Amino acid sequence: MTAPTAASPGAPAHTGSNATRYLGLVVAGGMALLVALALVISPSSVEQGDAVRIMYVHVPSATTMYYGFGLCGFASAMYLWKRTEFWDLLAGAAAEVGLVFCGLALATGAIWGRPTWGSYWQWDARLTSTLLLFVLFTGYLAVRALQMDTAVRAKRAAYVALFAMIDLPIVHYSVDWWRSLHQEPTLARADPTIDGMLLFTLMTGMVVFTLLFVWLVMHRFRVEFLARRHETQGLAQAIEARRAEGAEPRARSLDLIAAEASTAGSSTEGLEATT
Amino acid sequence: MLTDARLVAGKDLRLEYRSRVTLTQVLPFVVAIVLLFGFAFEPDADLLIDVTPGLFWMTVLFTAMLSVQRSFGVESSDGVADGLRLSGMHPAGIYLGKAAAVFLQLLALEVVLGLAVSLLYGTPIRGLGVLIVTALLATAALAGAGTMFGVLAAGLQGRETLLPLLFLPAVAPVLIAASQSFELALAGDSASGLRWSALLALFATVYVSFGALAFGPLLEES
């Protein structure tokens, strides 16, 4: 992106580093392996047929979503304790990535639900609380998107995240209780005897998605960090530019005024004194 | 702390008594919603009776949002927020006072709403004890969470739209528990209704405790 600047001498020049480049390569290789395992190598399930293949994306997405929201909650608590930019940026990056995976988990769940349950949506306890979680963290990101003093915004956002964390078990418990009173659990839990290959594919998915999560959060963190530096630098530059142009244009405008004044037949001394 | 709470609650209620915003604006809003639900569904069918608990609590949720907005609207002008910060009152006391004022106003509105619903929808009232306990606990939870989000959104641009986005999903569990409790109580199953009330007591405790702790830091430099 940009070279290190005067406003932030230690700032990295771009969002990549050797570590994340290697990590990115591992993730790309892992993804290729996961696609091969999920679509070609692993057999279809006896009960679910080919629909089971979407589980290799769905389950890791849901798990990664919990990493993201969990990390956001932890970083928010750390921010309120330490009050450093690091924890604020980490909380934001984790929440954004978590929200993406939350959306992915919901979408893949709905696609899986159509052939399995016969409908895209069921008022299942887990589904419902996941969607509510999605809305809660959308609100969190809405607070983060506000244009205001970063320290105040960081504090308010941190409290929203903490409230969401505390609300999470409450939501889950009440939704669970609510559904269980109305109907028996509709979906059969995972096959009692999971085929070895299915399990291996699922585990591969978990590992690859975890690495992908780490990679994404690191990059998102750095992008946001540089964006903030850029903002500060932009402000500093603007002030600098104003100062630089301060002397010259004022002199020029004074000349202009002097010229006008002289044609009008009055002195410029009074004007100079006031400006 | 409790003295501070009483002072703040007294101030908010006195403001309300003198301006009569709840009476002249929020109360008609509640009645309008009851009517609109009637228009949206078949008023003659039993459907309205069946969905009364849900409609009742949805209305309370919307009303709670108005009350919370109003509660912090009165603090926003003439540097009142700075006055509160500099008053030396315990932040948790201010929080409890504001929450208590919202709580009392909501309770008063719920009484009217309950009467309107039973009159206009023809919902027979049963299990009154459970209904009252549920209303007290759910309203405490709503006022607690609402006041916390109210101070959080206070002074921000777009707070009118931000508050519903933060508040409504967060109190979804209260809606579930309160509606279930009402439904069971109205169906004559008070014992099961009380189980949901117990859950509501837990929610109220958690929300009010969190709000009391978070209010001080959130009030600063808001």
Short mmCIF file of C-alpha atoms in Angstrom, two decimals:
data_model
loop_
_atom_site.label_atom_id
_atom_site.label_comp_id
_atom_site.label_asym_id
_atom_site.label_seq_id
_atom_site.Cartn_x
_atom_site.Cartn_y
_atom_site.Cartn_z
CA MET A 1 0.00 0.00 0.00
CA THR A 2 1.88 3.09 1.14
CA ALA A 3 5.42 3.58 2.32
CA PRO A 4 6.05 4.22 6.01
CA THR A 5 5.05 7.75 6.77
CA ALA A 6 6.12 10.52 9.03
CA ALA A 7 2.87 10.19 10.97
CA SER A 8 3.60 6.53 11.72
CA PRO A 9 7.28 5.68 11.31
CA GLY A 10 6.88 2.03 12.30
CA ALA A 11 3.83 1.33 10.16
CA PRO A 12 4.14 -1.59 7.76
CA ALA A 13 4.14 -0.76 4.06
CA HIS A 14 1.44 -3.31 3.22
CA THR A 15 -0.87 -5.85 4.83
CA GLY A 16 1.21 -8.90 3.91
CA SER A 17 4.21 -10.24 5.80
CA ASN A 18 6.27 -13.37 5.29
CA ALA A 19 4.31 -15.18 7.98
CA THR A 20 0.93 -14.36 6.43
CA ARG A 21 2.20 -15.18 2.95
CA TYR A 22 3.20 -18.69 4.02
CA LEU A 23 -0.02 -19.00 5.96
CA GLY A 24 -1.94 -17.90 2.87
CA LEU A 25 -0.21 -20.55 0.77
CA VAL A 26 -1.04 -23.22 3.34
CA VAL A 27 -4.68 -22.09 3.39
CA ALA A 28 -4.87 -22.12 -0.43
CA GLY A 29 -3.38 -25.63 -0.54
CA GLY A 30 -5.68 -26.75 2.24
CA MET A 31 -8.71 -25.39 0.43
CA ALA A 32 -7.77 -27.32 -2.70
CA LEU A 33 -7.40 -30.46 -0.60
CA LEU A 34 -10.74 -29.80 1.11
CA VAL A 35 -12.52 -29.35 -2.23
CA ALA A 36 -11.00 -32.59 -3.52
CA LEU A 37 -11.90 -34.47 -0.35
CA ALA A 38 -15.39 -33.02 -0.03
CA LEU A 39 -16.51 -33.25 -3.66
CA VAL A 40 -14.56 -36.20 -5.09
CA ILE A 41 -12.81 -38.45 -2.63
CA SER A 42 -15.28 -38.75 0.24
CA PRO A 43 -18.33 -40.98 -0.37
CA SER A 44 -21.88 -39.68 -0.15
CA SER A 45 -23.72 -40.36 3.07
CA VAL A 46 -26.14 -43.26 3.35
CA GLU A 47 -28.87 -41.12 4.90
CA GLN A 48 -28.28 -37.68 3.40
CA GLY A 49 -26.83 -38.57 0.02
CA ASP A 50 -24.74 -35.84 -1.60
CA ALA A 51 -26.30 -33.19 0.62
CA VAL A 52 -23.85 -34.21 3.32
CA ARG A 53 -21.04 -32.58 1.31
CA ILE A 54 -22.22 -29.10 2.23
CA MET A 55 -21.56 -30.01 5.86
CA TYR A 56 -17.84 -29.77 5.14
CA VAL A 57 -18.33 -26.03 4.64
CA HIS A 58 -21.24 -25.52 6.99
CA VAL A 59 -19.81 -26.99 10.19
CA PRO A 60 -16.39 -25.29 9.87
CA SER A 61 -18.14 -21.99 9.06
CA ALA A 62 -20.26 -22.22 12.19
CA THR A 63 -17.22 -23.08 14.32
CA THR A 64 -15.22 -20.22 12.82
CA MET A 65 -18.12 -17.89 13.53
CA TYR A 66 -17.80 -18.76 17.22
CA TYR A 67 -14.04 -18.08 17.10
CA GLY A 68 -14.77 -14.68 15.60
CA PHE A 69 -17.46 -13.62 18.06
CA GLY A 70 -15.59 -15.17 20.98
CA LEU A 71 -12.40 -13.34 20.04
CA CYS A 72 -14.37 -10.12 19.60
CA GLY A 73 -15.82 -10.48 23.11
CA PHE A 74 -12.43 -11.25 24.61
CA ALA A 75 -10.71 -8.39 22.78
CA SER A 76 -13.50 -6.00 23.84
CA ALA A 77 -13.02 -6.95 27.49
CA MET A 78 -9.27 -6.51 27.07
CA TYR A 79 -9.87 -3.11 25.46
CA LEU A 80 -11.91 -1.92 28.42
CA TRP A 81 -9.06 -3.01 30.67
CA LYS A 82 -6.02 -1.87 28.66
CA ARG A 83 -7.56 0.87 26.47
CA THR A 84 -5.08 0.27 23.65
CA GLU A 85 -5.80 0.53 19.94
CA PHE A 86 -4.60 -3.05 19.41
CA TRP A 87 -7.53 -4.63 21.26
CA ASP A 88 -10.06 -2.33 19.62
CA LEU A 89 -8.79 -3.19 16.15
CA LEU A 90 -8.64 -6.89 16.99
CA ALA A 91 -12.22 -6.85 18.26
CA GLY A 92 -13.42 -5.16 15.07
CA ALA A 93 -11.48 -7.48 12.76
CA ALA A 94 -12.67 -10.60 14.60
CA ALA A 95 -16.30 -9.45 14.55
CA GLU A 96 -16.23 -8.68 10.83
CA VAL A 97 -14.71 -12.02 9.91
CA GLY A 98 -17.03 -13.77 12.37
CA LEU A 99 -20.05 -12.10 10.78
CA VAL A 100 -18.99 -13.28 7.32
CA PHE A 101 -18.73 -16.85 8.55
CA CYS A 102 -22.02 -16.48 10.41
CA GLY A 103 -23.66 -15.51 7.11
CA LEU A 104 -21.93 -18.41 5.39
CA ALA A 105 -23.12 -20.84 8.06
CA LEU A 106 -26.70 -19.57 7.73
CA ALA A 107 -26.63 -19.71 3.93
CA THR A 108 -25.09 -23.17 3.72
CA GLY A 109 -27.48 -24.34 6.45
CA ALA A 110 -30.45 -23.13 4.42
CA ILE A 111 -29.14 -24.78 1.24
CA TRP A 112 -28.64 -28.00 3.17
CA GLY A 113 -32.07 -27.71 4.77
CA ARG A 114 -33.94 -27.58 1.47
CA PRO A 115 -33.24 -31.19 0.39
CA THR A 116 -33.03 -32.51 3.96
CA TRP A 117 -35.96 -30.83 5.74
CA GLY A 118 -37.86 -29.80 2.62
CA SER A 119 -37.59 -26.11 3.44
CA TYR A 120 -34.87 -23.48 3.60
CA TRP A 121 -35.78 -22.39 7.07
CA GLN A 122 -36.89 -24.20 10.20
CA TRP A 123 -37.56 -22.52 13.53
CA ASP A 124 -34.95 -24.74 15.00
CA ALA A 125 -33.33 -23.48 18.20
CA ARG A 126 -29.82 -23.39 16.86
CA LEU A 127 -30.76 -21.79 13.55
CA THR A 128 -32.89 -19.15 15.20
CA SER A 129 -30.30 -18.14 17.75
CA THR A 130 -27.63 -18.02 15.03
CA LEU A 131 -29.73 -15.60 13.00
CA LEU A 132 -30.29 -13.48 16.10
CA LEU A 133 -26.55 -13.51 16.71
CA PHE A 134 -26.07 -12.28 13.15
CA VAL A 135 -28.39 -9.32 13.82
CA LEU A 136 -26.73 -8.57 17.18
CA PHE A 137 -23.28 -8.33 15.63
CA THR A 138 -24.62 -6.31 12.70
CA GLY A 139 -25.60 -3.78 15.37
CA TYR A 140 -22.11 -4.00 16.83
CA LEU A 141 -20.55 -3.22 13.45
CA ALA A 142 -23.06 -0.38 12.98
CA VAL A 143 -21.68 1.21 16.16
CA ARG A 144 -18.13 0.72 14.89
CA ALA A 145 -19.05 2.39 11.60
CA LEU A 146 -20.12 5.64 13.29
CA GLN A 147 -18.07 8.72 12.49
CA MET A 148 -16.90 9.94 15.87
CA ASP A 149 -13.97 10.11 18.25
CA THR A 150 -12.24 6.70 18.00
CA ALA A 151 -11.71 6.28 21.74
CA VAL A 152 -15.36 6.96 22.59
CA ARG A 153 -16.54 4.76 19.75
CA ALA A 154 -14.20 1.95 20.79
CA LYS A 155 -15.55 2.06 24.34
CA ARG A 156 -19.19 2.02 23.30
CA ALA A 157 -18.57 -0.74 20.77
CA ALA A 158 -16.78 -2.77 23.44
CA TYR A 159 -19.82 -2.55 25.73
CA VAL A 160 -22.12 -3.62 22.88
CA ALA A 161 -19.88 -6.64 22.25
CA LEU A 162 -19.78 -7.53 25.94
CA PHE A 163 -23.55 -7.24 26.19
CA ALA A 164 -23.89 -9.52 23.16
CA MET A 165 -21.58 -12.03 24.84
CA ILE A 166 -23.66 -12.01 28.01
CA ASP A 167 -26.86 -12.15 25.98
CA LEU A 168 -25.62 -15.12 23.96
CA PRO A 169 -26.33 -17.86 26.53
CA ILE A 170 -29.60 -16.12 27.46
CA VAL A 171 -30.69 -16.11 23.82
CA HIS A 172 -29.62 -19.67 23.30
CA TYR A 173 -31.27 -20.97 26.45
CA SER A 174 -34.57 -19.16 25.93
CA VAL A 175 -34.83 -20.09 22.26
CA ASP A 176 -33.94 -23.67 23.08
CA TRP A 177 -36.60 -23.84 25.77
CA TRP A 178 -39.11 -22.09 23.57
CA ARG A 179 -38.72 -24.59 20.72
CA SER A 180 -38.50 -27.68 22.88
CA LEU A 181 -41.88 -26.86 24.40
CA HIS A 182 -43.50 -26.78 20.98
CA GLN A 183 -42.01 -29.63 19.07
CA GLU A 184 -39.66 -32.53 19.29
CA PRO A 185 -36.26 -31.81 17.74
CA THR A 186 -36.87 -32.26 14.03
CA LEU A 187 -33.45 -32.95 12.73
CA ALA A 188 -31.77 -36.24 13.38
CA ARG A 189 -28.37 -35.63 14.86
CA ALA A 190 -25.28 -36.67 12.90
CA ASP A 191 -25.20 -40.26 11.81
CA PRO A 192 -24.34 -42.44 14.77
CA THR A 193 -21.67 -44.23 12.80
CA ILE A 194 -19.79 -41.59 10.88
CA ASP A 195 -17.76 -43.00 8.05
CA GLY A 196 -14.04 -42.58 8.60
CA MET A 197 -13.56 -40.64 5.37
CA LEU A 198 -16.45 -38.28 6.20
CA LEU A 199 -14.93 -37.56 9.58
CA PHE A 200 -11.48 -36.98 8.08
CA THR A 201 -12.92 -34.54 5.53
CA LEU A 202 -14.81 -32.70 8.25
CA MET A 203 -11.66 -32.43 10.37
CA THR A 204 -9.71 -31.14 7.36
CA GLY A 205 -12.41 -28.52 6.86
CA MET A 206 -12.12 -27.47 10.52
CA VAL A 207 -8.35 -27.05 10.32
CA VAL A 208 -8.39 -25.22 6.97
CA PHE A 209 -11.16 -22.84 8.08
CA THR A 210 -9.36 -22.12 11.34
CA LEU A 211 -6.22 -21.16 9.42
CA LEU A 212 -8.29 -19.13 6.99
CA PHE A 213 -9.84 -17.31 9.95
CA VAL A 214 -6.41 -16.44 11.36
CA TRP A 215 -5.24 -15.25 7.95
CA LEU A 216 -8.32 -13.10 7.38
CA VAL A 217 -8.24 -11.54 10.85
CA MET A 218 -4.56 -10.65 10.50
CA HIS A 219 -5.16 -8.95 7.18
CA ARG A 220 -8.32 -7.20 8.29
CA PHE A 221 -6.49 -5.97 11.37
CA ARG A 222 -3.64 -4.55 9.28
CA VAL A 223 -5.97 -2.93 6.75
CA GLU A 224 -7.84 -1.20 9.56
CA PHE A 225 -4.59 -0.20 11.24
CA LEU A 226 -3.27 1.36 8.03
CA ALA A 227 -6.62 3.02 7.37
CA ARG A 228 -6.40 4.72 10.77
CA ARG A 229 -2.80 5.80 10.10
CA HIS A 230 -3.94 7.12 6.77
CA GLU A 231 -6.71 9.08 8.44
CA THR A 232 -4.31 10.63 10.96
CA GLN A 233 -1.78 11.29 8.23
CA GLY A 234 -4.44 12.86 6.04
CA LEU A 235 -5.36 15.20 8.85
CA ALA A 236 -1.73 16.06 9.54
CA GLN A 237 -1.14 16.70 5.85
CA ALA A 238 -4.21 18.88 5.59
CA ILE A 239 -3.03 20.96 8.54
CA GLU A 240 0.43 21.14 7.02
CA ALA A 241 -0.97 22.21 3.67
CA ARG A 242 -3.10 24.90 5.29
CA ARG A 243 -0.09 26.22 7.16
CA ALA A 244 2.06 26.19 4.02
CA GLU A 245 -0.48 27.99 1.94
CA GLY A 246 -1.29 30.27 4.86
CA ALA A 247 1.45 32.81 4.23
CA GLU A 248 1.38 33.01 0.46
CA PRO A 249 -2.32 33.31 -0.43
CA ARG A 250 -2.88 35.68 2.42
CA ALA A 251 -0.14 37.88 1.09
CA ARG A 252 -1.70 37.63 -2.33
CA SER A 253 -5.17 38.44 -1.11
CA LEU A 254 -3.79 41.34 0.85
CA ASP A 255 -2.17 42.60 -2.35
CA LEU A 256 -5.53 42.31 -4.01
CA ILE A 257 -7.25 44.17 -1.21
CA ALA A 258 -4.51 46.77 -1.27
CA ALA A 259 -4.98 47.21 -4.99
CA GLU A 260 -8.75 47.55 -4.57
CA ALA A 261 -8.30 49.88 -1.65
CA SER A 262 -5.84 52.06 -3.49
CA THR A 263 -8.27 52.40 -6.39
CA ALA A 264 -10.93 53.31 -3.88
CA GLY A 265 -8.50 55.76 -2.43
CA SER A 266 -8.08 54.38 1.10
CA SER A 267 -5.15 52.91 3.05
CA THR A 268 -4.51 49.17 3.63
CA GLU A 269 -2.94 49.65 7.05
CA GLY A 270 -6.21 49.16 8.86
CA LEU A 271 -6.92 45.91 6.98
CA GLU A 272 -3.47 44.52 7.70
CA ALA A 273 -3.93 45.23 11.34
CA THR A 274 -7.16 43.29 11.46
CA THR A 275 -5.99 40.23 9.50
CA MET B 1 -26.67 5.29 45.53
CA LEU B 2 -30.33 4.56 46.20
CA THR B 3 -30.88 8.17 47.23
CA ASP B 4 -29.39 9.25 43.91
CA ALA B 5 -31.62 6.75 42.13
CA ARG B 6 -34.68 8.16 43.87
CA LEU B 7 -33.66 11.71 42.98
CA VAL B 8 -33.16 10.90 39.29
CA ALA B 9 -36.34 8.83 39.07
CA GLY B 10 -38.24 11.63 40.78
CA LYS B 11 -36.82 14.17 38.35
CA ASP B 12 -37.76 12.08 35.29
CA LEU B 13 -41.25 11.36 36.58
CA ARG B 14 -41.79 15.00 37.50
CA LEU B 15 -40.70 15.99 34.00
CA GLU B 16 -43.17 13.48 32.66
CA TYR B 17 -45.92 14.71 34.94
CA ARG B 18 -45.41 18.29 33.75
CA SER B 19 -44.92 17.61 30.05
CA ARG B 20 -47.39 14.71 29.83
CA VAL B 21 -45.62 13.29 26.77
CA THR B 22 -46.38 9.70 27.77
CA LEU B 23 -50.01 10.54 28.33
CA THR B 24 -50.58 12.61 25.21
CA GLN B 25 -48.24 10.87 22.76
CA VAL B 26 -47.15 7.40 23.87
CA LEU B 27 -50.53 6.29 25.18
CA PRO B 28 -52.39 7.15 21.95
CA PHE B 29 -49.58 5.35 20.09
CA VAL B 30 -50.29 2.22 22.14
CA VAL B 31 -54.00 2.41 21.37
CA ALA B 32 -53.23 2.96 17.68
CA ILE B 33 -51.06 -0.17 17.59
CA VAL B 34 -53.82 -2.23 19.22
CA LEU B 35 -56.20 -0.98 16.53
CA LEU B 36 -53.73 -1.58 13.71
CA PHE B 37 -53.15 -5.17 14.80
CA GLY B 38 -56.90 -5.57 14.63
CA PHE B 39 -56.93 -4.25 11.05
CA ALA B 40 -53.97 -6.44 10.08
CA PHE B 41 -55.66 -9.63 11.29
CA GLU B 42 -59.24 -10.82 11.20
CA PRO B 43 -60.82 -9.02 14.14
CA ASP B 44 -63.74 -11.40 14.47
CA ALA B 45 -61.82 -14.64 14.36
CA ASP B 46 -60.27 -16.21 17.43
CA LEU B 47 -56.88 -15.53 15.89
CA LEU B 48 -56.47 -12.26 17.80
CA ILE B 49 -57.20 -14.01 21.08
CA ASP B 50 -54.60 -16.66 20.26
CA VAL B 51 -51.89 -14.15 19.43
CA THR B 52 -52.72 -11.68 22.20
CA PRO B 53 -49.62 -12.49 24.31
CA GLY B 54 -47.29 -11.89 21.38
CA LEU B 55 -49.05 -8.72 20.24
CA PHE B 56 -49.10 -7.39 23.80
CA TRP B 57 -45.36 -7.82 24.24
CA MET B 58 -44.49 -6.57 20.77
CA THR B 59 -46.40 -3.40 21.59
CA VAL B 60 -44.59 -3.10 24.91
CA LEU B 61 -41.25 -3.50 23.12
CA PHE B 62 -42.02 -0.65 20.70
CA THR B 63 -43.30 1.48 23.54
CA ALA B 64 -40.18 0.75 25.60
CA MET B 65 -38.09 2.09 22.74
CA LEU B 66 -40.06 5.33 22.73
CA SER B 67 -39.77 5.67 26.49
CA VAL B 68 -36.02 5.10 26.43
CA GLN B 69 -35.56 7.57 23.60
CA ARG B 70 -37.60 10.10 25.53
CA SER B 71 -35.67 9.36 28.72
CA PHE B 72 -32.38 10.35 27.07
CA GLY B 73 -33.91 13.00 24.84
CA VAL B 74 -34.58 15.11 27.92
CA GLU B 75 -30.92 14.82 28.91
CA SER B 76 -29.57 15.94 25.57
CA SER B 77 -30.44 19.64 25.65
CA ASP B 78 -28.92 22.52 27.61
CA GLY B 79 -25.89 20.51 28.67
CA VAL B 80 -27.94 18.40 31.08
CA ALA B 81 -25.66 15.42 30.38
CA ASP B 82 -22.69 17.44 31.63
CA GLY B 83 -24.73 18.42 34.64
CA LEU B 84 -25.41 14.78 35.42
CA ARG B 85 -21.74 13.91 35.01
CA LEU B 86 -20.65 16.74 37.27
CA SER B 87 -23.40 16.23 39.83
CA GLY B 88 -21.29 13.82 41.84
CA MET B 89 -24.10 11.30 41.92
CA HIS B 90 -23.21 7.63 41.75
CA PRO B 91 -23.44 6.53 38.08
CA ALA B 92 -25.20 3.31 39.10
CA GLY B 93 -27.65 5.49 41.02
CA ILE B 94 -28.36 7.60 37.94
CA TYR B 95 -28.81 4.41 35.93
CA LEU B 96 -31.19 2.85 38.44
CA GLY B 97 -33.15 6.09 38.69
CA LYS B 98 -33.60 6.43 34.95
CA ALA B 99 -34.43 2.75 34.59
CA ALA B 100 -36.95 3.00 37.42
CA ALA B 101 -38.69 5.95 35.75
CA VAL B 102 -38.92 4.03 32.47
CA PHE B 103 -40.11 0.97 34.37
CA LEU B 104 -42.95 2.85 36.09
CA GLN B 105 -44.09 4.55 32.89
CA LEU B 106 -44.09 1.25 31.02
CA LEU B 107 -46.05 -0.44 33.78
CA ALA B 108 -48.70 2.27 33.63
CA LEU B 109 -48.91 1.86 29.86
CA GLU B 110 -49.15 -1.92 30.19
CA VAL B 111 -52.19 -1.60 32.44
CA VAL B 112 -53.96 0.46 29.76
CA LEU B 113 -52.71 -1.86 27.03
CA GLY B 114 -53.97 -4.91 28.92
CA LEU B 115 -57.40 -3.34 29.33
CA ALA B 116 -57.51 -2.32 25.67
CA VAL B 117 -56.52 -5.78 24.52
CA SER B 118 -59.02 -7.62 26.67
CA LEU B 119 -61.74 -5.20 25.64
CA LEU B 120 -61.05 -4.94 21.91
CA TYR B 121 -59.78 -8.46 21.21
CA GLY B 122 -62.09 -10.10 23.73
CA THR B 123 -59.26 -12.01 25.33
CA PRO B 124 -60.48 -13.58 28.58
CA ILE B 125 -58.14 -12.81 31.47
CA ARG B 126 -56.98 -15.77 33.52
CA GLY B 127 -54.06 -16.35 35.87
CA LEU B 128 -53.91 -12.68 36.84
CA GLY B 129 -51.21 -13.28 39.47
CA VAL B 130 -48.83 -14.81 36.96
CA LEU B 131 -49.63 -12.06 34.48
CA ILE B 132 -48.70 -9.41 37.01
CA VAL B 133 -45.48 -11.14 38.10
CA THR B 134 -44.50 -11.62 34.45
CA ALA B 135 -45.24 -8.01 33.60
CA LEU B 136 -43.18 -6.73 36.56
CA LEU B 137 -40.14 -8.88 35.75
CA ALA B 138 -40.23 -8.46 31.97
CA THR B 139 -40.66 -4.70 32.31
CA ALA B 140 -37.71 -4.56 34.70
CA ALA B 141 -35.60 -6.44 32.15
CA LEU B 142 -36.73 -4.15 29.32
CA ALA B 143 -36.14 -0.98 31.32
CA GLY B 144 -32.73 -2.27 32.43
CA ALA B 145 -31.50 -3.17 28.96
CA GLY B 146 -33.20 -0.17 27.37
CA THR B 147 -31.58 2.34 29.70
CA MET B 148 -28.17 0.80 29.05
CA PHE B 149 -28.62 1.04 25.27
CA GLY B 150 -30.18 4.46 25.68
CA VAL B 151 -27.04 5.97 27.20
CA LEU B 152 -24.94 4.09 24.68
CA ALA B 153 -26.78 5.61 21.75
CA ALA B 154 -27.20 9.03 23.39
CA GLY B 155 -25.53 11.85 21.51
CA LEU B 156 -24.71 9.76 18.43
CA GLN B 157 -25.85 10.67 14.97
CA GLY B 158 -28.44 8.20 13.78
CA ARG B 159 -29.38 7.20 17.33
CA GLU B 160 -33.05 6.91 16.34
CA THR B 161 -32.19 4.06 14.00
CA LEU B 162 -29.30 2.66 16.00
CA LEU B 163 -31.28 2.14 19.21
CA PRO B 164 -33.86 -0.27 17.68
CA LEU B 165 -31.10 -2.22 15.92
CA LEU B 166 -29.24 -2.73 19.19
CA PHE B 167 -32.15 -2.97 21.59
CA LEU B 168 -34.73 -5.16 19.83
CA PRO B 169 -32.57 -8.21 19.04
CA ALA B 170 -30.92 -7.98 22.44
CA VAL B 171 -34.22 -8.27 24.30
CA ALA B 172 -35.61 -11.03 22.07
CA PRO B 173 -35.29 -13.48 24.99
CA VAL B 174 -37.54 -11.22 27.09
CA LEU B 175 -40.15 -11.24 24.33
CA ILE B 176 -40.02 -15.03 24.13
CA ALA B 177 -40.23 -15.61 27.86
CA ALA B 178 -42.90 -12.98 28.54
CA SER B 179 -45.10 -14.11 25.64
CA GLN B 180 -44.81 -17.75 26.67
CA SER B 181 -45.60 -16.93 30.27
CA PHE B 182 -48.67 -14.92 29.24
CA GLU B 183 -49.80 -17.62 26.84
CA LEU B 184 -49.57 -20.32 29.47
CA ALA B 185 -51.21 -18.20 32.15
CA LEU B 186 -54.09 -17.23 29.84
CA ALA B 187 -54.51 -20.91 28.95
CA GLY B 188 -54.90 -21.67 32.65
CA ASP B 189 -51.48 -23.27 33.14
CA SER B 190 -50.12 -20.91 35.77
CA ALA B 191 -47.46 -23.27 37.06
CA SER B 192 -45.71 -23.47 33.68
CA GLY B 193 -46.11 -19.73 33.28
CA LEU B 194 -44.24 -19.20 36.53
CA ARG B 195 -41.29 -21.19 35.20
CA TRP B 196 -40.90 -18.61 32.44
CA SER B 197 -41.25 -15.87 35.03
CA ALA B 198 -38.33 -17.35 36.91
CA LEU B 199 -36.31 -17.10 33.70
CA LEU B 200 -37.42 -13.47 33.36
CA ALA B 201 -36.18 -12.78 36.88
CA LEU B 202 -32.77 -14.05 35.79
CA PHE B 203 -32.80 -11.85 32.65
CA ALA B 204 -33.80 -8.79 34.66
CA THR B 205 -31.01 -9.41 37.17
CA VAL B 206 -28.39 -9.86 34.45
CA TYR B 207 -29.47 -6.84 32.40
CA VAL B 208 -29.80 -4.49 35.35
CA SER B 209 -26.45 -5.57 36.83
CA PHE B 210 -24.69 -5.13 33.49
CA GLY B 211 -26.35 -1.76 32.96
CA ALA B 212 -25.42 -0.53 36.44
CA LEU B 213 -21.77 -1.47 35.85
CA ALA B 214 -21.55 -0.13 32.29
CA PHE B 215 -23.50 3.09 32.81
CA GLY B 216 -20.70 5.07 34.49
CA PRO B 217 -18.08 4.55 31.77
CA LEU B 218 -20.70 5.04 29.04
CA LEU B 219 -21.92 8.31 30.54
CA GLU B 220 -18.42 9.78 30.45
CA GLU B 221 -17.59 11.91 27.40
CA SER B 222 -20.77 10.81 25.68
#
